[in-house]
């Protein structure tokens, strides 16, 4: 899903890093939003609604709608559309409202 | 606690201009933005802008953002704090912000709120499936981060944003199955419409989305026609196999901070949603708080810049800074705004403003 050539834009990326999504090892670029790295890996379901458990993806990408909350390195309710990827991050699908450990 | 004369919240075109205008009158300014880049919405916009010459018409949004940022960075009396999300504005003029995992306090004599707007949702079955994305999100993903939102897109909305993002999708190598527009005519500029039509994307006017399909994510969409009363016509359904439904049905002002601060608010559909009541100098019911840009009413970048200029000047003048020249600049900014809103395109905005500038009432 990555754009390799574009008529107008060039994308400056940080170094390539690995991280995990629900235990699965994935690659992304340091500094890009976690959601962008997941998307590039074909993962679009980020969270689930609390009552009906319906799948949710991202919507606004500016940290304003709460559709993308995940647990990152044990911290629940992280907006992955604006949280930057770092090497070794543990990204997990969140159960319900999440718990603070 | 950081002390400053003027705090500007938001580093989009409105906030950057506000900061520079106030700083040029000698004010000490602190600009806070929640992201790690300046320029707001502009940094996703690869197309050349319409608008007035003074506001860089003919330049690409990304280039305008760079110019505005350079102007702000060259002012010594502007301090810039990025990755700082303002969380609340309190009675004593103190605002709280989250900055890299820590909470910081800022005391400001004047606060200019220029936080922009957020994509609007549309009600249809399965609109919550992954793959239903706002047009701004699609732009961010592909134009800032270089990731395609999907393989094949249905665009909802043929205003300028819908048309432009369609074109940008094609540039990024994504197929666009069709554009649907509920109105009987295309809302955006015809140059943009002609461009996407030439690229072979059909535009269905008087059509809307009926529903999205899919279990785990969007797999398709059904559209149908609307009659003269905007009621759907059964039997006119068309189906598209798409993995993304992009909503370009307008933006709503991000008014949360203004609500929280206790400013008098009003729902004004012409301005995109709930906005702060304010005077002609963009001062809200709280004499310390000013607004500028999309948060004051969804318009476009050129008016956001001039509003920023106006709010920056007004806020600095209210602190006793600037002289006769500043008053002249203020009059000039007001004249520019009227010029931008003249003519049929500005009619809606003028109607909305007439409603919201009626004056700040006592029951605030
Ligand atoms: C696809 C598209 C095409 C467009 N094309 C045109 C065009 O051709 N011509 C034109 O004139 N206009 C165009 N526009 C409109 C233009 O981009 C906007 O009107 C303009 O960017 C609004 O400026 P702003 O400064 O009010 O808000 P924004 O640009 O949205 O900036 C707001 C800033 O505030 C920050 N922020 C938000 N909340 C907080 C907080 N709590 N704390 C700290 N910071 C915060 C954000 O990070 C952001 O940087 C287009 C818009 C889009 C989406
Ligand atoms: S997608 Fe809206 S908050 Fe992340």
XYZ file of C-alpha atoms and ligand atoms in Angstrom:
522
model
C 0.000 0.000 0.000
C 3.036 2.319 0.109
C 3.278 4.896 -2.661
C 6.678 4.589 -4.292
C 6.474 7.220 -6.968
C 4.251 10.228 -6.993
C 4.087 13.009 -9.622
C 4.407 15.795 -7.040
C 5.438 14.457 -3.667
C 8.469 12.815 -2.161
C 8.134 11.129 1.163
C 10.887 11.564 3.676
C 10.815 8.608 5.988
C 12.631 7.769 9.155
C 14.586 4.522 9.524
C 12.760 1.231 9.063
C 11.848 -0.370 12.389
C 9.978 -3.432 13.591
C 7.051 -3.478 16.000
C 4.365 -5.967 16.970
C 0.642 -5.932 16.367
C -1.160 -8.453 18.591
C 2.065 -10.423 18.715
C 2.639 -10.414 14.961
C 5.893 -8.777 13.861
C 5.501 -5.918 11.375
C 7.719 -3.269 9.797
C 7.146 0.448 9.563
C 9.064 3.712 9.508
C 10.023 5.399 12.721
C 8.079 8.606 13.311
C 5.088 7.839 11.119
C 1.740 7.433 12.882
C 1.159 3.868 14.091
C -2.060 3.818 12.042
C -0.129 4.564 8.838
C 2.237 1.663 9.490
C -0.684 -0.683 10.214
C -2.476 0.488 7.094
C 0.585 -0.074 4.978
C 0.600 -3.638 6.331
C -3.045 -4.050 5.298
C -4.502 -3.777 8.818
C -7.557 -1.577 8.911
C -9.479 -2.726 11.986
C -8.035 -0.782 14.900
C -10.686 -1.004 17.600
C -14.161 -2.339 18.387
C -17.281 -0.588 19.604
C -17.981 -1.197 23.281
C -21.491 -2.625 23.136
C -21.896 -4.398 19.816
C -18.178 -5.045 19.312
C -18.332 -3.804 15.758
C -14.971 -3.263 14.044
C -13.705 0.318 13.795
C -11.028 1.837 11.623
C -9.667 5.326 11.622
C -11.749 8.263 10.490
C -10.325 11.727 11.115
C -6.561 11.062 11.342
C -6.098 14.243 13.393
C -6.761 12.846 16.848
C -10.250 14.252 17.120
C -12.731 11.356 16.813
C -11.526 8.472 19.083
C -12.195 5.849 16.431
C -8.633 4.504 16.578
C -7.952 3.786 20.257
C -5.501 0.935 20.874
C -3.249 -0.288 23.659
C 0.379 0.670 23.028
C 3.148 -0.658 25.270
C 0.495 -1.468 27.841
C -1.097 1.984 27.840
C -4.757 1.879 26.784
C -6.696 4.408 24.691
C -3.788 5.638 22.589
C -4.907 7.489 19.440
C -2.802 5.587 16.922
C -3.598 8.058 14.126
C -1.358 10.621 15.809
C 0.949 8.490 17.993
C 4.342 8.015 16.379
C 5.849 4.637 15.731
C 9.053 3.721 17.537
C 11.186 0.604 17.275
C 9.922 -2.331 19.300
C 6.508 -0.911 20.114
C 3.890 -3.362 21.307
C 0.590 -2.432 19.639
C -2.481 -4.372 20.749
C -6.165 -4.479 19.981
C -7.889 -3.159 23.065
C -10.551 -5.045 24.992
C -13.387 -2.718 25.983
C -12.342 0.502 27.633
C -8.897 -0.834 28.506
C -7.250 -1.092 31.891
C -4.454 0.971 33.380
C -1.752 -1.282 34.741
C 4.241 28.166 34.338
C 5.098 29.888 31.058
C 4.060 33.543 30.878
C 3.256 35.201 27.572
C 1.233 38.122 26.322
C -0.592 36.245 23.584
C -1.060 32.493 23.256
C -2.107 31.220 19.833
C -3.640 27.753 19.801
C -3.231 26.051 16.428
C -0.504 26.525 13.831
C -2.571 26.334 10.647
C -2.834 29.294 8.254
C -5.048 31.208 10.715
C -2.826 30.672 13.758
C 0.465 31.335 11.935
C -0.831 34.592 10.520
C -2.275 35.635 13.885
C 1.055 35.009 15.599
C 3.002 37.021 13.032
C 0.538 39.942 13.024
C 0.634 40.219 16.824
C 4.404 39.783 17.005
C 4.971 42.527 14.438
C 3.215 44.911 16.820
C 5.699 43.884 19.493
C 3.674 41.288 21.389
C 5.356 38.327 23.041
C 3.637 35.339 21.417
C 3.548 31.636 22.222
C 2.175 29.401 19.459
C 1.085 25.895 20.420
C 0.262 23.155 17.946
C -0.601 19.581 18.666
C 1.146 18.084 15.665
C 4.828 17.987 14.784
C 4.464 20.209 11.719
C 3.144 23.701 11.116
C 0.642 24.638 8.432
C -2.439 22.722 9.582
C -4.585 21.412 6.741
C -2.326 23.030 4.149
C 0.400 20.428 4.412
C -1.812 17.792 2.799
C -2.737 19.952 -0.145
C -0.735 19.265 -3.237
C -2.986 21.262 -5.570
C -2.680 24.916 -6.563
C -4.909 27.231 -4.603
C -7.704 29.482 -5.645
C -8.351 32.609 -3.664
C -6.855 36.049 -3.698
C -3.399 36.995 -4.944
C -2.451 38.496 -1.573
C -3.104 35.097 -0.018
C -0.830 33.213 -2.464
C -3.409 32.028 -5.012
C -1.712 29.843 -7.631
C 0.672 28.281 -5.086
C 0.309 24.759 -3.787
C -0.979 24.401 -0.228
C 2.260 22.752 0.866
C 4.257 25.720 -0.451
C 2.002 28.246 1.302
C 2.489 26.370 4.566
C 6.284 26.679 4.219
C 6.062 30.432 3.604
C 3.795 31.025 6.579
C 6.012 28.905 8.802
C 9.157 30.768 7.708
C 7.498 34.110 8.494
C 6.596 32.924 11.989
C 10.026 31.416 12.661
C 11.796 34.631 11.626
C 10.068 36.618 14.398
C 12.183 36.480 17.544
C 9.244 37.262 19.788
C 7.313 34.182 18.688
C 8.021 31.048 20.685
C 6.749 27.867 19.031
C 5.781 24.759 20.951
C 4.953 21.763 18.770
C 3.396 18.483 19.891
C 1.545 20.516 22.500
C -2.176 19.760 22.716
C -4.157 22.401 24.550
C -6.570 20.664 26.908
C -8.404 23.513 28.590
C -8.646 27.266 29.047
C -9.487 28.515 32.540
C -11.008 31.725 33.987
C -7.709 33.176 35.119
C -6.275 33.016 31.605
C -4.257 29.898 32.318
C -4.289 27.172 29.750
C -3.175 23.616 30.196
C -1.446 21.665 27.464
C -0.042 18.172 27.138
C 3.484 18.361 25.776
C 5.354 15.101 25.148
C 3.699 13.275 28.008
C 3.808 16.163 30.483
C 1.236 18.757 31.441
C 2.383 22.343 31.078
C 0.702 25.580 32.190
C 0.661 28.785 30.221
C -0.571 32.124 31.502
C -1.589 34.468 28.700
C -3.229 37.883 28.636
C -4.927 37.096 25.322
C -5.683 33.738 23.719
C -6.356 33.230 20.025
C -8.107 29.944 19.267
C -7.330 28.745 15.715
C -7.764 24.977 15.987
C -9.530 24.398 12.666
C -12.265 21.914 11.864
C -12.983 18.183 11.683
C -14.575 16.045 8.989
C -18.311 15.519 9.152
C -19.972 12.074 9.300
C -22.942 10.999 7.238
C -25.716 8.669 8.459
C -26.100 5.429 6.456
C -26.121 1.732 7.370
C -22.630 0.377 8.137
C -21.068 3.835 8.165
C -18.894 2.662 11.072
C -17.024 -0.014 9.113
C -13.268 0.361 8.740
C -12.796 1.869 5.292
C -15.245 4.731 5.750
C -12.785 7.603 6.011
C -12.987 11.371 6.111
C -11.435 13.150 3.134
C -8.912 14.819 5.426
C -7.812 11.430 6.746
C -7.386 10.058 3.231
C -5.256 13.083 2.364
C -3.144 12.731 5.472
C -2.527 9.074 4.844
C -1.519 9.412 1.203
C -0.085 12.943 0.908
C 1.751 13.158 4.205
C 2.622 9.538 4.957
C 2.700 8.034 1.499
C 0.274 5.198 2.206
C -2.685 4.424 -0.049
C -6.018 4.295 1.804
C -7.175 1.338 -0.312
C -7.448 0.130 -3.869
C -10.782 1.487 -5.083
C -12.708 4.393 -3.618
C -16.250 5.742 -3.721
C -16.160 9.498 -3.103
C -19.169 11.063 -1.409
C -19.443 14.791 -2.104
C -18.589 16.800 -5.222
C -17.604 20.034 -3.512
C -14.031 21.251 -3.939
C -12.680 18.850 -1.342
C -14.355 15.808 -2.935
C -13.106 16.763 -6.386
C -9.584 17.622 -5.288
C -9.128 14.522 -3.162
C -10.406 12.405 -6.065
C -7.714 13.866 -8.230
C -5.098 13.320 -5.549
C -6.191 9.675 -5.211
C -5.683 9.176 -8.930
C -2.224 10.768 -8.656
C -1.387 8.313 -5.890
C -2.410 5.411 -8.099
C -5.747 4.641 -6.440
C -8.817 3.944 -8.557
C -11.911 6.086 -7.943
C -15.096 4.236 -8.930
C -17.399 7.255 -8.855
C -18.286 10.487 -7.096
C -21.798 10.892 -5.674
C -23.349 14.245 -4.884
C -26.767 14.735 -3.264
C -27.296 18.177 -4.810
C -28.483 18.398 -8.407
C -25.326 20.319 -9.349
C -21.603 20.022 -8.644
C -20.632 22.290 -5.743
C -16.910 22.627 -6.486
C -15.155 24.636 -9.171
C -15.786 23.290 -12.647
C -12.065 23.174 -13.500
C -11.632 20.498 -10.833
C -14.732 18.618 -12.051
C -13.473 18.692 -15.632
C -10.134 17.272 -14.493
C -11.633 14.225 -12.804
C -14.101 13.649 -15.632
C -11.253 13.680 -18.139
C -9.638 11.015 -16.009
C -12.779 8.919 -16.515
C -14.417 9.220 -13.078
C -18.213 9.486 -13.369
C -20.008 12.060 -11.190
C -23.531 11.112 -10.120
C -25.411 14.247 -9.068
C -28.794 13.909 -7.250
C -27.451 10.670 -5.780
C -26.510 9.620 -2.298
C -25.043 6.600 -0.594
C -27.670 4.061 0.494
C -25.440 1.724 2.443
C -21.993 0.268 2.858
C -21.382 -3.476 2.674
C -18.883 -5.672 4.442
C -18.304 -7.640 7.629
C -14.854 -6.723 8.910
C -14.275 -3.755 6.582
C -15.845 -2.023 3.598
C -16.252 -4.340 0.594
C -18.780 -2.359 -1.390
C -21.317 0.430 -1.489
C -24.770 0.984 -2.916
C -25.892 4.405 -4.097
C -29.335 5.588 -5.188
C -30.941 8.554 -6.816
C -32.694 11.403 -5.021
C -35.837 13.047 -6.382
C -36.555 16.788 -6.423
C -37.505 16.622 -2.718
C -34.271 14.795 -1.923
C -36.121 11.551 -1.256
C -34.440 8.335 -2.447
C -35.991 6.633 -5.458
C -36.317 2.855 -5.040
C -35.148 0.847 -8.034
C -32.350 3.281 -8.923
C -29.687 1.495 -6.864
C -26.210 1.012 -8.274
C -23.555 -1.107 -6.673
C -19.797 -0.515 -6.552
C -17.135 -2.908 -5.370
C -14.912 -0.581 -3.339
C -12.773 -0.946 -0.230
C -12.897 2.722 0.775
C -15.783 5.159 1.088
C -14.402 8.661 1.362
C -16.647 11.269 2.945
C -16.191 14.807 1.693
C -19.431 16.221 3.000
C -18.067 19.203 4.818
C -16.257 20.075 7.993
C -17.428 21.120 11.427
C -15.595 23.646 13.607
C -13.618 22.034 16.452
C -15.454 24.052 19.080
C -14.686 21.948 22.200
C -12.125 24.321 23.709
C -14.414 27.311 23.269
C -17.305 25.463 24.919
C -15.063 24.430 27.764
C -13.790 27.993 28.190
C -17.402 29.112 28.617
C -17.619 31.307 25.525
C -21.102 32.062 24.285
C -21.771 29.626 21.434
C -24.279 29.475 18.608
C -25.246 26.805 16.077
C -24.934 28.398 12.649
C -25.389 25.889 9.804
C -23.961 28.338 7.258
C -20.661 28.313 9.155
C -20.538 24.528 9.456
C -21.751 24.010 13.029
C -21.361 25.516 16.464
C -19.185 28.613 16.609
C -18.368 31.274 19.191
C -20.371 34.468 19.086
C -17.907 37.312 18.487
C -17.583 40.910 17.396
C -16.209 42.184 14.090
C -12.687 41.996 15.565
C -13.103 38.286 16.320
C -13.251 38.784 20.079
C -15.596 36.266 21.774
C -17.888 36.821 24.770
C -14.748 36.373 26.886
C -12.690 39.537 26.246
C -9.492 37.521 26.623
C -10.368 34.992 23.897
C -10.307 35.520 20.130
C -11.104 33.105 17.291
C -9.814 32.808 13.711
C -10.015 30.415 10.774
C -12.159 27.315 10.340
C -13.030 27.159 14.056
C -14.760 30.524 13.619
C -16.691 29.221 10.602
C -15.649 26.760 7.906
C -14.457 28.737 4.892
C -11.136 28.426 3.131
C -7.465 29.093 3.606
C -7.437 32.644 2.279
C -10.127 33.825 4.678
C -8.476 31.841 7.482
C -5.249 33.772 6.878
C -6.949 37.160 6.854
C -8.964 36.268 9.940
C -5.710 35.298 11.610
C -4.246 38.661 10.690
C -7.330 40.422 12.055
C -7.394 38.469 15.328
C -3.644 38.937 15.844
C -3.882 42.687 15.297
C -7.010 43.062 17.462
C -5.531 41.083 20.331
C -2.282 43.086 20.277
C -4.139 46.404 19.992
C -6.292 45.458 22.981
C -3.085 45.177 24.993
C -2.158 48.739 24.073
C 0.412 47.710 21.454
C 0.626 49.177 17.956
C -0.405 52.626 16.858
C -2.127 54.357 13.993
C -0.489 52.051 11.465
C -1.910 49.020 13.217
C -5.383 50.556 13.050
C -4.898 50.983 9.313
C -3.798 47.349 8.944
C -6.894 46.325 10.863
C -9.147 48.270 8.502
C -7.271 46.739 5.571
C -7.801 43.198 6.897
C -11.505 43.849 7.333
C -11.735 45.193 3.789
C -9.937 42.094 2.475
C -12.374 39.825 4.267
C -15.360 41.646 2.792
C -13.800 41.362 -0.639
C -13.231 37.608 -0.217
C -16.837 37.143 0.871
C -18.357 39.339 -1.822
C -20.363 37.807 -4.640
C -22.592 34.758 -4.787
C -20.000 32.319 -3.379
C -19.802 34.304 -0.150
C -23.541 34.641 0.285
C -23.859 31.740 2.689
C -20.957 32.946 4.824
C -22.351 36.483 4.940
C -25.704 35.157 6.125
C -24.028 33.066 8.828
C -21.865 35.933 10.011
C -24.805 38.319 10.203
C -26.251 35.852 12.662
C -23.174 35.304 14.781
C -21.799 38.843 14.895
C -25.085 40.186 16.205
C -23.190 41.018 19.304
C -22.274 39.302 22.455
C -25.354 39.250 24.654
C -25.469 39.658 28.407
C -26.723 36.138 29.173
C -23.380 34.616 28.185
C -9.003 18.763 0.636
C -9.002 20.227 0.979
C -8.806 21.145 -0.043
C -8.814 22.499 0.228
N -8.592 23.368 -0.817
C -8.564 24.706 -0.595
C -8.311 25.641 -1.672
O -8.100 25.280 -2.851
N -8.302 26.956 -1.368
C -8.529 27.387 -0.092
O -8.514 28.590 0.133
N -8.771 26.528 0.953
C -8.796 25.203 0.734
N -9.039 24.331 1.793
C -9.391 24.849 3.133
C -8.246 25.233 4.008
O -7.295 24.204 4.069
C -8.761 25.500 5.420
O -9.833 26.416 5.372
C -7.659 26.111 6.294
O -6.592 25.195 6.430
C -8.180 26.490 7.687
O -7.132 27.020 8.457
P -7.105 27.009 10.039
O -5.818 27.628 10.416
O -8.351 27.609 10.544
O -7.163 25.474 10.482
P -6.200 24.220 10.211
O -5.451 24.370 8.949
O -7.071 23.037 10.367
O -5.160 24.264 11.419
C -5.515 23.994 12.754
C -4.280 23.634 13.551
O -4.626 23.558 14.926
C -3.978 22.480 15.546
N -4.782 22.082 16.714
C -6.047 21.595 16.736
N -6.460 21.394 18.004
C -5.434 21.758 18.806
C -5.254 21.786 20.225
N -6.217 21.419 21.093
N -4.054 22.206 20.716
C -3.069 22.594 19.879
N -3.203 22.601 18.528
C -4.367 22.197 18.004
C -3.884 21.427 14.469
O -2.814 20.546 14.688
C -3.682 22.283 13.202
O -2.319 22.432 12.893
C -9.045 22.958 1.560
C -9.238 22.035 2.610
C -9.202 20.683 2.336
C -9.405 19.702 3.493
S -8.833 8.537 13.670
Fe -9.905 10.061 14.737
S -8.843 10.075 16.643
Fe -7.657 8.734 15.467
